[in-house]
Each structure stands twice: as C-alpha cells, then as structure tokens.
C-alpha cells in the first residue's frame, strides 16, 4: 500500500487528513463532501476544459450575488436541494401543514393589518378573497397566530423586484387570528411567474432544456406561541406548472381550488361585492419541540 495519492485511494487519502478535526460534525460533513466529490469526478471524468467551465460557472454564481440577489440559493432551489433540506427538516407529522421553500422575496417588518385588508396596492390582477383557520392537530383554534403573507402582483413580479415601480409593501401583509383561529384577507389571484433568469442559473436552466416557471402561489409564514412555525405556500389548482415547478416546491396537500364567486365570495366577513376569486385553506401547527 503506497502512502501517496492514487486514483484508487484518492478520497481516503484526503479524508485521513481530517483525523485531527476537533468538531466531529464538521469532520463528518467534510469527509462526506470529499467522498461524494471524488466519486463524482471518477464517474464523470471531466476534461480540464470542462473543469474550467465548472469553475467559471461557480465563480459567476458568486459574483451575481449582492444584498438583493442570492444566486447560490437560486442554484440550490433549482437543483432541488432547498426542497430536499426543507422536506428532511420538516418531515410531515401529526397532520401539520407541509412546508415548502421560503424563496428569496420575503421581507421583514411588514405591518399587521385588520382582517379583510386588501394587500394589493397597485390595482393589478383579479380580486381574490383568501380565508381559513389556524388550528392545532386536534382541531382546536389557535388564537394570536400570525400569518405573514406575500405574493407577486398581477403581472408576476414581487415589489422588491420593481422598486419605484410598485408601491412599497405591495402584496404583503400580516394578520393575527382571534379566538376562533380564523383569518381572511383580500388580494389578487396569484399568477405563475419565472424565477430570475438573468444570471448563471438562468443559463443552466436554458442549457439543460428546462423552463424557469413557478406555478401560481401565495407565500405564508405562520407562527404562534408554543407551536413550530410553518413556512409554506398555497398553490392554485389547475396551474399548468404544478408538476414542473422550477424549484420543486409543490406538495399535493398545498394545492387549493380557487373558485370564481359572482357575489364576491361571502367569506367570514360576509360582505359580498363584485365578482372575486375565493380560496380557503386551513393551517395545522404542531407543538414546538421542547
Ligand atoms: C419564490 O417563490 O418566491 C421563489 C422561490 C425560489 C426561487 C425563486 C423564487
Ligand atoms: Fe414566490
């Protein structure tokens, strides 16, 4: 057995250098990364030009990042890694609402609104009433649950993608449930939209023959004292991209029928009014791990 690096012993030779790593978890991560990387190179046998291309792609991915753009997360999203992590870390249990990707367009500091508030501030899109209940696994309503909600405008763009063009905090709001656990707010029917394609990830999607579209959805973060928060979306039933979401975010339990109601949807506020789409979705939270 040689003490020097060979094609056969490559991974083990590198891994042996981690023997003095003081953090066992970090050592496990590094060993696994090296084992998988070496197996990848042995399977693919990249030429020097191909390796250069790979390095250029990764470099460009980092260079595309700034305070408002995170191309690395977009790469993780479009390779299904974000969803795999999300699924492993929030395994479905106790009937709690399934989680999906946060995405890059969440904004902190959105104000709490009255129930029934219309989060659409630019008048684009088709009116929609979204309502439901937040409850625990036994169906008991949760009072004081906070629903942080955001979506694109009717043209399929988030306010932060069009600063100066859309009103600030357009299509965003926070709602707090009362004793009955119910929530309702007005918005517009969500539309499908493409993830940003003006960077290396867009070129990767193009080169692999993939589209960039996400099916229409509304984002939610639902939090309540004593319960695990849930980061999720609801999706519009019938959307053409449900089975080919560019970031693999769809879970069957999150697909909701959006129904056009001629009287505006009576919803919990029983207001009626001009025709509107209506959607109902109940959230189930699991107790926080102690
Ligand atoms: C989003 O739904 O906002 C999103 C998620 C992942 C990547 C890009 C956008
Ligand atoms: Fe989104």
mmCIF file of N, CA and C in Angstrom, residues 113-188:
data_model
loop_
_atom_site.group_PDB
_atom_site.id
_atom_site.type_symbol
_atom_site.label_atom_id
_atom_site.label_comp_id
_atom_site.label_asym_id
_atom_site.label_seq_id
_atom_site.Cartn_x
_atom_site.Cartn_y
_atom_site.Cartn_z
ATOM 1 N N UNK A 113 -52.178 43.960 9.689
ATOM 2 C CA UNK A 113 -53.378 44.564 9.075
ATOM 3 C C UNK A 113 -54.634 44.004 9.725
ATOM 4 N N UNK A 114 -55.718 44.777 9.578
ATOM 5 C CA UNK A 114 -57.044 44.287 10.001
ATOM 6 C C UNK A 114 -57.418 43.107 9.122
ATOM 7 N N UNK A 115 -58.163 42.145 9.700
ATOM 8 C CA UNK A 115 -58.708 41.074 8.862
ATOM 9 C C UNK A 115 -59.522 41.688 7.732
ATOM 10 N N UNK A 116 -59.407 41.116 6.541
ATOM 11 C CA UNK A 116 -60.163 41.625 5.400
ATOM 12 C C UNK A 116 -59.407 42.654 4.582
ATOM 13 N N UNK A 117 -58.257 43.135 5.090
ATOM 14 C CA UNK A 117 -57.446 44.138 4.388
ATOM 15 C C UNK A 117 -57.059 43.608 3.003
ATOM 16 N N UNK A 118 -57.000 44.524 2.035
ATOM 17 C CA UNK A 118 -56.594 44.160 0.673
ATOM 18 C C UNK A 118 -55.103 44.457 0.521
ATOM 19 N N UNK A 119 -54.274 43.405 0.361
ATOM 20 C CA UNK A 119 -52.815 43.616 0.283
ATOM 21 C C UNK A 119 -52.390 44.142 -1.083
ATOM 22 N N UNK A 120 -53.325 44.152 -2.062
ATOM 23 C CA UNK A 120 -52.984 44.653 -3.396
ATOM 24 C C UNK A 120 -53.040 46.173 -3.400
ATOM 25 N N UNK A 121 -51.890 46.820 -3.633
ATOM 26 C CA UNK A 121 -51.841 48.279 -3.602
ATOM 27 C C UNK A 121 -51.599 48.879 -4.978
ATOM 28 N N UNK A 122 -51.548 48.044 -6.030
ATOM 29 C CA UNK A 122 -51.298 48.615 -7.365
ATOM 30 C C UNK A 122 -52.451 48.368 -8.340
ATOM 31 N N UNK A 123 -53.541 47.776 -7.847
ATOM 32 C CA UNK A 123 -54.736 47.621 -8.685
ATOM 33 C C UNK A 123 -54.583 46.646 -9.837
ATOM 34 N N UNK A 124 -53.468 45.895 -9.869
ATOM 35 C CA UNK A 124 -53.281 44.925 -10.980
ATOM 36 C C UNK A 124 -53.792 43.560 -10.549
ATOM 37 N N UNK A 125 -54.395 42.826 -11.468
ATOM 38 C CA UNK A 125 -54.793 41.454 -11.172
ATOM 39 C C UNK A 125 -56.263 41.317 -10.841
ATOM 40 N N UNK A 126 -56.682 40.065 -10.644
ATOM 41 C CA UNK A 126 -58.094 39.757 -10.420
ATOM 42 C C UNK A 126 -58.358 39.606 -8.929
ATOM 43 N N UNK A 127 -59.368 40.334 -8.389
ATOM 44 C CA UNK A 127 -59.630 40.298 -6.946
ATOM 45 C C UNK A 127 -59.846 38.878 -6.419
ATOM 46 N N UNK A 128 -59.378 38.679 -5.197
ATOM 47 C CA UNK A 128 -59.422 37.339 -4.614
ATOM 48 C C UNK A 128 -59.536 37.467 -3.096
ATOM 49 N N UNK A 129 -60.354 36.598 -2.502
ATOM 50 C CA UNK A 129 -60.506 36.556 -1.044
ATOM 51 C C UNK A 129 -59.933 35.222 -0.557
ATOM 52 N N UNK A 130 -58.959 35.297 0.359
ATOM 53 C CA UNK A 130 -58.350 34.075 0.902
ATOM 54 C C UNK A 130 -58.740 33.982 2.368
ATOM 55 N N UNK A 131 -59.194 32.804 2.791
ATOM 56 C CA UNK A 131 -59.636 32.675 4.177
ATOM 57 C C UNK A 131 -59.389 31.257 4.682
ATOM 58 N N UNK A 132 -59.510 31.098 5.988
ATOM 59 C CA UNK A 132 -59.334 29.771 6.588
ATOM 60 C C UNK A 132 -59.138 29.900 8.077
ATOM 61 N N UNK A 133 -58.521 28.879 8.645
ATOM 62 C CA UNK A 133 -58.399 28.794 10.096
ATOM 63 C C UNK A 133 -57.016 28.279 10.448
ATOM 64 N N UNK A 134 -56.511 28.697 11.585
ATOM 65 C CA UNK A 134 -55.271 28.134 12.113
ATOM 66 C C UNK A 134 -55.651 27.339 13.354
ATOM 67 N N UNK A 135 -55.260 26.056 13.375
ATOM 68 C CA UNK A 135 -55.667 25.190 14.483
ATOM 69 C C UNK A 135 -54.534 24.232 14.827
ATOM 70 N N UNK A 136 -54.669 23.558 15.986
ATOM 71 C CA UNK A 136 -53.691 22.522 16.325
ATOM 72 C C UNK A 136 -54.172 21.187 15.748
ATOM 73 N N UNK A 137 -53.400 20.135 15.983
ATOM 74 C CA UNK A 137 -53.698 18.845 15.344
ATOM 75 C C UNK A 137 -55.027 18.271 15.818
ATOM 76 N N UNK A 138 -55.504 18.716 16.964
ATOM 77 C CA UNK A 138 -56.817 18.246 17.459
ATOM 78 C C UNK A 138 -57.951 19.129 16.953
ATOM 79 N N UNK A 139 -57.630 20.113 16.130
ATOM 80 C CA UNK A 139 -58.666 20.978 15.574
ATOM 81 C C UNK A 139 -59.030 22.153 16.461
ATOM 82 N N UNK A 140 -58.273 22.333 17.559
ATOM 83 C CA UNK A 140 -58.570 23.477 18.433
ATOM 84 C C UNK A 140 -57.997 24.744 17.810
ATOM 85 N N UNK A 141 -58.832 25.810 17.686
ATOM 86 C CA UNK A 141 -58.352 27.048 17.071
ATOM 87 C C UNK A 141 -57.186 27.646 17.851
ATOM 88 N N UNK A 142 -56.259 28.265 17.126
ATOM 89 C CA UNK A 142 -55.116 28.914 17.783
ATOM 90 C C UNK A 142 -55.316 30.424 17.725
ATOM 91 N N UNK A 143 -55.436 31.023 18.892
ATOM 92 C CA UNK A 143 -55.588 32.478 18.990
ATOM 93 C C UNK A 143 -54.203 33.122 18.955
ATOM 94 N N UNK A 144 -54.107 34.274 18.294
ATOM 95 C CA UNK A 144 -52.832 35.005 18.281
ATOM 96 C C UNK A 144 -51.827 34.446 17.288
ATOM 97 N N UNK A 145 -52.270 33.554 16.380
ATOM 98 C CA UNK A 145 -51.351 33.078 15.335
ATOM 99 C C UNK A 145 -51.109 34.223 14.346
ATOM 100 N N UNK A 146 -49.870 34.396 13.927
ATOM 101 C CA UNK A 146 -49.531 35.469 12.979
ATOM 102 C C UNK A 146 -49.301 34.842 11.605
ATOM 103 N N UNK A 147 -50.039 35.336 10.606
ATOM 104 C CA UNK A 147 -49.836 34.883 9.235
ATOM 105 C C UNK A 147 -49.117 35.995 8.478
ATOM 106 N N UNK A 148 -47.899 35.727 8.052
ATOM 107 C CA UNK A 148 -47.111 36.671 7.262
ATOM 108 C C UNK A 148 -47.261 36.211 5.813
ATOM 109 N N UNK A 149 -47.826 37.094 4.977
ATOM 110 C CA UNK A 149 -48.287 36.702 3.645
ATOM 111 C C UNK A 149 -47.575 37.539 2.580
ATOM 112 N N UNK A 150 -47.145 36.911 1.489
ATOM 113 C CA UNK A 150 -46.625 37.709 0.368
ATOM 114 C C UNK A 150 -46.792 36.963 -0.952
ATOM 115 N N UNK A 151 -46.906 37.717 -2.026
ATOM 116 C CA UNK A 151 -47.048 37.124 -3.361
ATOM 117 C C UNK A 151 -46.647 38.169 -4.409
ATOM 118 N N UNK A 152 -46.603 37.732 -5.667
ATOM 119 C CA UNK A 152 -46.312 38.699 -6.740
ATOM 120 C C UNK A 152 -47.565 39.517 -7.023
ATOM 121 N N UNK A 153 -47.368 40.606 -7.761
ATOM 122 C CA UNK A 153 -48.540 41.352 -8.222
ATOM 123 C C UNK A 153 -49.158 40.631 -9.429
ATOM 124 N N UNK A 154 -50.209 41.220 -9.971
ATOM 125 C CA UNK A 154 -50.929 40.582 -11.076
ATOM 126 C C UNK A 154 -50.072 40.387 -12.315
ATOM 127 N N UNK A 155 -48.913 41.098 -12.381
ATOM 128 C CA UNK A 155 -48.019 40.944 -13.536
ATOM 129 C C UNK A 155 -46.900 39.942 -13.234
ATOM 130 N N UNK A 156 -46.962 39.284 -12.071
ATOM 131 C CA UNK A 156 -45.984 38.232 -11.791
ATOM 132 C C UNK A 156 -44.630 38.726 -11.302
ATOM 133 N N UNK A 157 -44.597 39.906 -10.652
ATOM 134 C CA UNK A 157 -43.333 40.413 -10.096
ATOM 135 C C UNK A 157 -43.543 40.830 -8.645
ATOM 136 N N UNK A 158 -42.520 40.557 -7.809
ATOM 137 C CA UNK A 158 -42.569 41.000 -6.411
ATOM 138 C C UNK A 158 -42.207 42.484 -6.349
ATOM 139 N N UNK A 159 -42.724 43.169 -5.313
ATOM 140 C CA UNK A 159 -42.425 44.600 -5.150
ATOM 141 C C UNK A 159 -40.915 44.857 -5.116
ATOM 142 N N UNK A 160 -40.158 43.938 -4.438
ATOM 143 C CA UNK A 160 -38.713 44.159 -4.320
ATOM 144 C C UNK A 160 -37.968 43.951 -5.645
ATOM 145 N N UNK A 161 -38.645 43.354 -6.624
ATOM 146 C CA UNK A 161 -38.026 43.228 -7.957
ATOM 147 C C UNK A 161 -38.250 44.486 -8.783
ATOM 148 N N UNK A 162 -39.203 45.317 -8.333
ATOM 149 C CA UNK A 162 -39.537 46.518 -9.110
ATOM 150 C C UNK A 162 -39.615 47.737 -8.202
ATOM 151 N N UNK A 163 -38.507 48.041 -7.467
ATOM 152 C CA UNK A 163 -38.568 49.195 -6.551
ATOM 153 C C UNK A 163 -38.828 50.466 -7.352
ATOM 154 N N UNK A 164 -39.689 51.325 -6.832
ATOM 155 C CA UNK A 164 -40.012 52.556 -7.560
ATOM 156 C C UNK A 164 -41.137 52.357 -8.550
ATOM 157 N N UNK A 165 -41.375 51.122 -8.955
ATOM 158 C CA UNK A 165 -42.431 50.853 -9.926
ATOM 159 C C UNK A 165 -43.697 50.366 -9.201
ATOM 160 N N UNK A 166 -43.499 49.470 -8.222
ATOM 161 C CA UNK A 166 -44.637 49.030 -7.394
ATOM 162 C C UNK A 166 -44.607 49.799 -6.072
ATOM 163 N N UNK A 167 -45.796 50.050 -5.476
ATOM 164 C CA UNK A 167 -45.808 50.698 -4.160
ATOM 165 C C UNK A 167 -45.069 49.820 -3.145
ATOM 166 N N UNK A 168 -44.388 50.457 -2.171
ATOM 167 C CA UNK A 168 -43.701 49.656 -1.155
ATOM 168 C C UNK A 168 -44.682 48.739 -0.438
ATOM 169 N N UNK A 169 -44.237 47.554 -0.108
ATOM 170 C CA UNK A 169 -45.041 46.552 0.619
ATOM 171 C C UNK A 169 -46.278 46.124 -0.174
ATOM 172 N N UNK A 170 -46.216 46.312 -1.494
ATOM 173 C CA UNK A 170 -47.323 45.820 -2.320
ATOM 174 C C UNK A 170 -47.407 44.301 -2.201
ATOM 175 N N UNK A 171 -48.588 43.784 -2.033
ATOM 176 C CA UNK A 171 -48.856 42.344 -1.978
ATOM 177 C C UNK A 171 -48.232 41.667 -0.756
ATOM 178 N N UNK A 172 -48.176 42.419 0.353
ATOM 179 C CA UNK A 172 -47.644 41.851 1.607
ATOM 180 C C UNK A 172 -48.537 42.272 2.760
ATOM 181 N N UNK A 173 -48.637 41.428 3.761
ATOM 182 C CA UNK A 173 -49.392 41.803 4.956
ATOM 183 C C UNK A 173 -49.222 40.762 6.050
ATOM 184 N N UNK A 174 -49.518 41.201 7.277
ATOM 185 C CA UNK A 174 -49.515 40.274 8.418
ATOM 186 C C UNK A 174 -50.885 40.308 9.042
ATOM 187 N N UNK A 175 -51.391 39.158 9.439
ATOM 188 C CA UNK A 175 -52.730 39.049 10.021
ATOM 189 C C UNK A 175 -52.648 38.206 11.283
ATOM 190 N N UNK A 176 -53.384 38.636 12.319
ATOM 191 C CA UNK A 176 -53.323 37.935 13.606
ATOM 192 C C UNK A 176 -54.698 37.360 13.919
ATOM 193 N N UNK A 177 -54.745 36.062 14.208
ATOM 194 C CA UNK A 177 -56.043 35.409 14.443
ATOM 195 C C UNK A 177 -56.617 35.770 15.813
ATOM 196 N N UNK A 178 -57.946 35.771 15.881
ATOM 197 C CA UNK A 178 -58.642 35.929 17.158
ATOM 198 C C UNK A 178 -58.910 34.559 17.777
ATOM 199 N N UNK A 179 -59.848 34.539 18.723
ATOM 200 C CA UNK A 179 -60.101 33.310 19.493
ATOM 201 C C UNK A 179 -60.606 32.159 18.619
ATOM 202 N N UNK A 180 -61.256 32.497 17.480
ATOM 203 C CA UNK A 180 -61.774 31.425 16.627
ATOM 204 C C UNK A 180 -60.715 30.888 15.654
ATOM 205 N N UNK A 181 -59.502 31.455 15.664
ATOM 206 C CA UNK A 181 -58.413 30.978 14.800
ATOM 207 C C UNK A 181 -58.587 31.358 13.335
ATOM 208 N N UNK A 182 -59.636 32.122 13.035
ATOM 209 C CA UNK A 182 -59.909 32.390 11.609
ATOM 210 C C UNK A 182 -59.064 33.549 11.083
ATOM 211 N N UNK A 183 -58.827 33.501 9.759
ATOM 212 C CA UNK A 183 -58.157 34.613 9.080
ATOM 213 C C UNK A 183 -58.841 34.829 7.733
ATOM 214 N N UNK A 184 -58.767 36.037 7.221
ATOM 215 C CA UNK A 184 -59.219 36.317 5.855
ATOM 216 C C UNK A 184 -58.607 37.634 5.404
ATOM 217 N N UNK A 185 -58.237 37.653 4.139
ATOM 218 C CA UNK A 185 -57.688 38.892 3.573
ATOM 219 C C UNK A 185 -57.990 38.923 2.093
ATOM 220 N N UNK A 186 -57.941 40.147 1.567
ATOM 221 C CA UNK A 186 -58.169 40.308 0.136
ATOM 222 C C UNK A 186 -56.829 40.491 -0.559
ATOM 223 N N UNK A 187 -56.769 40.006 -1.805
ATOM 224 C CA UNK A 187 -55.539 40.079 -2.578
ATOM 225 C C UNK A 187 -55.937 39.962 -4.047
ATOM 226 N N UNK A 188 -55.015 39.488 -4.889
ATOM 227 C CA UNK A 188 -55.403 39.151 -6.255
ATOM 228 C C UNK A 188 -55.061 37.689 -6.491
#
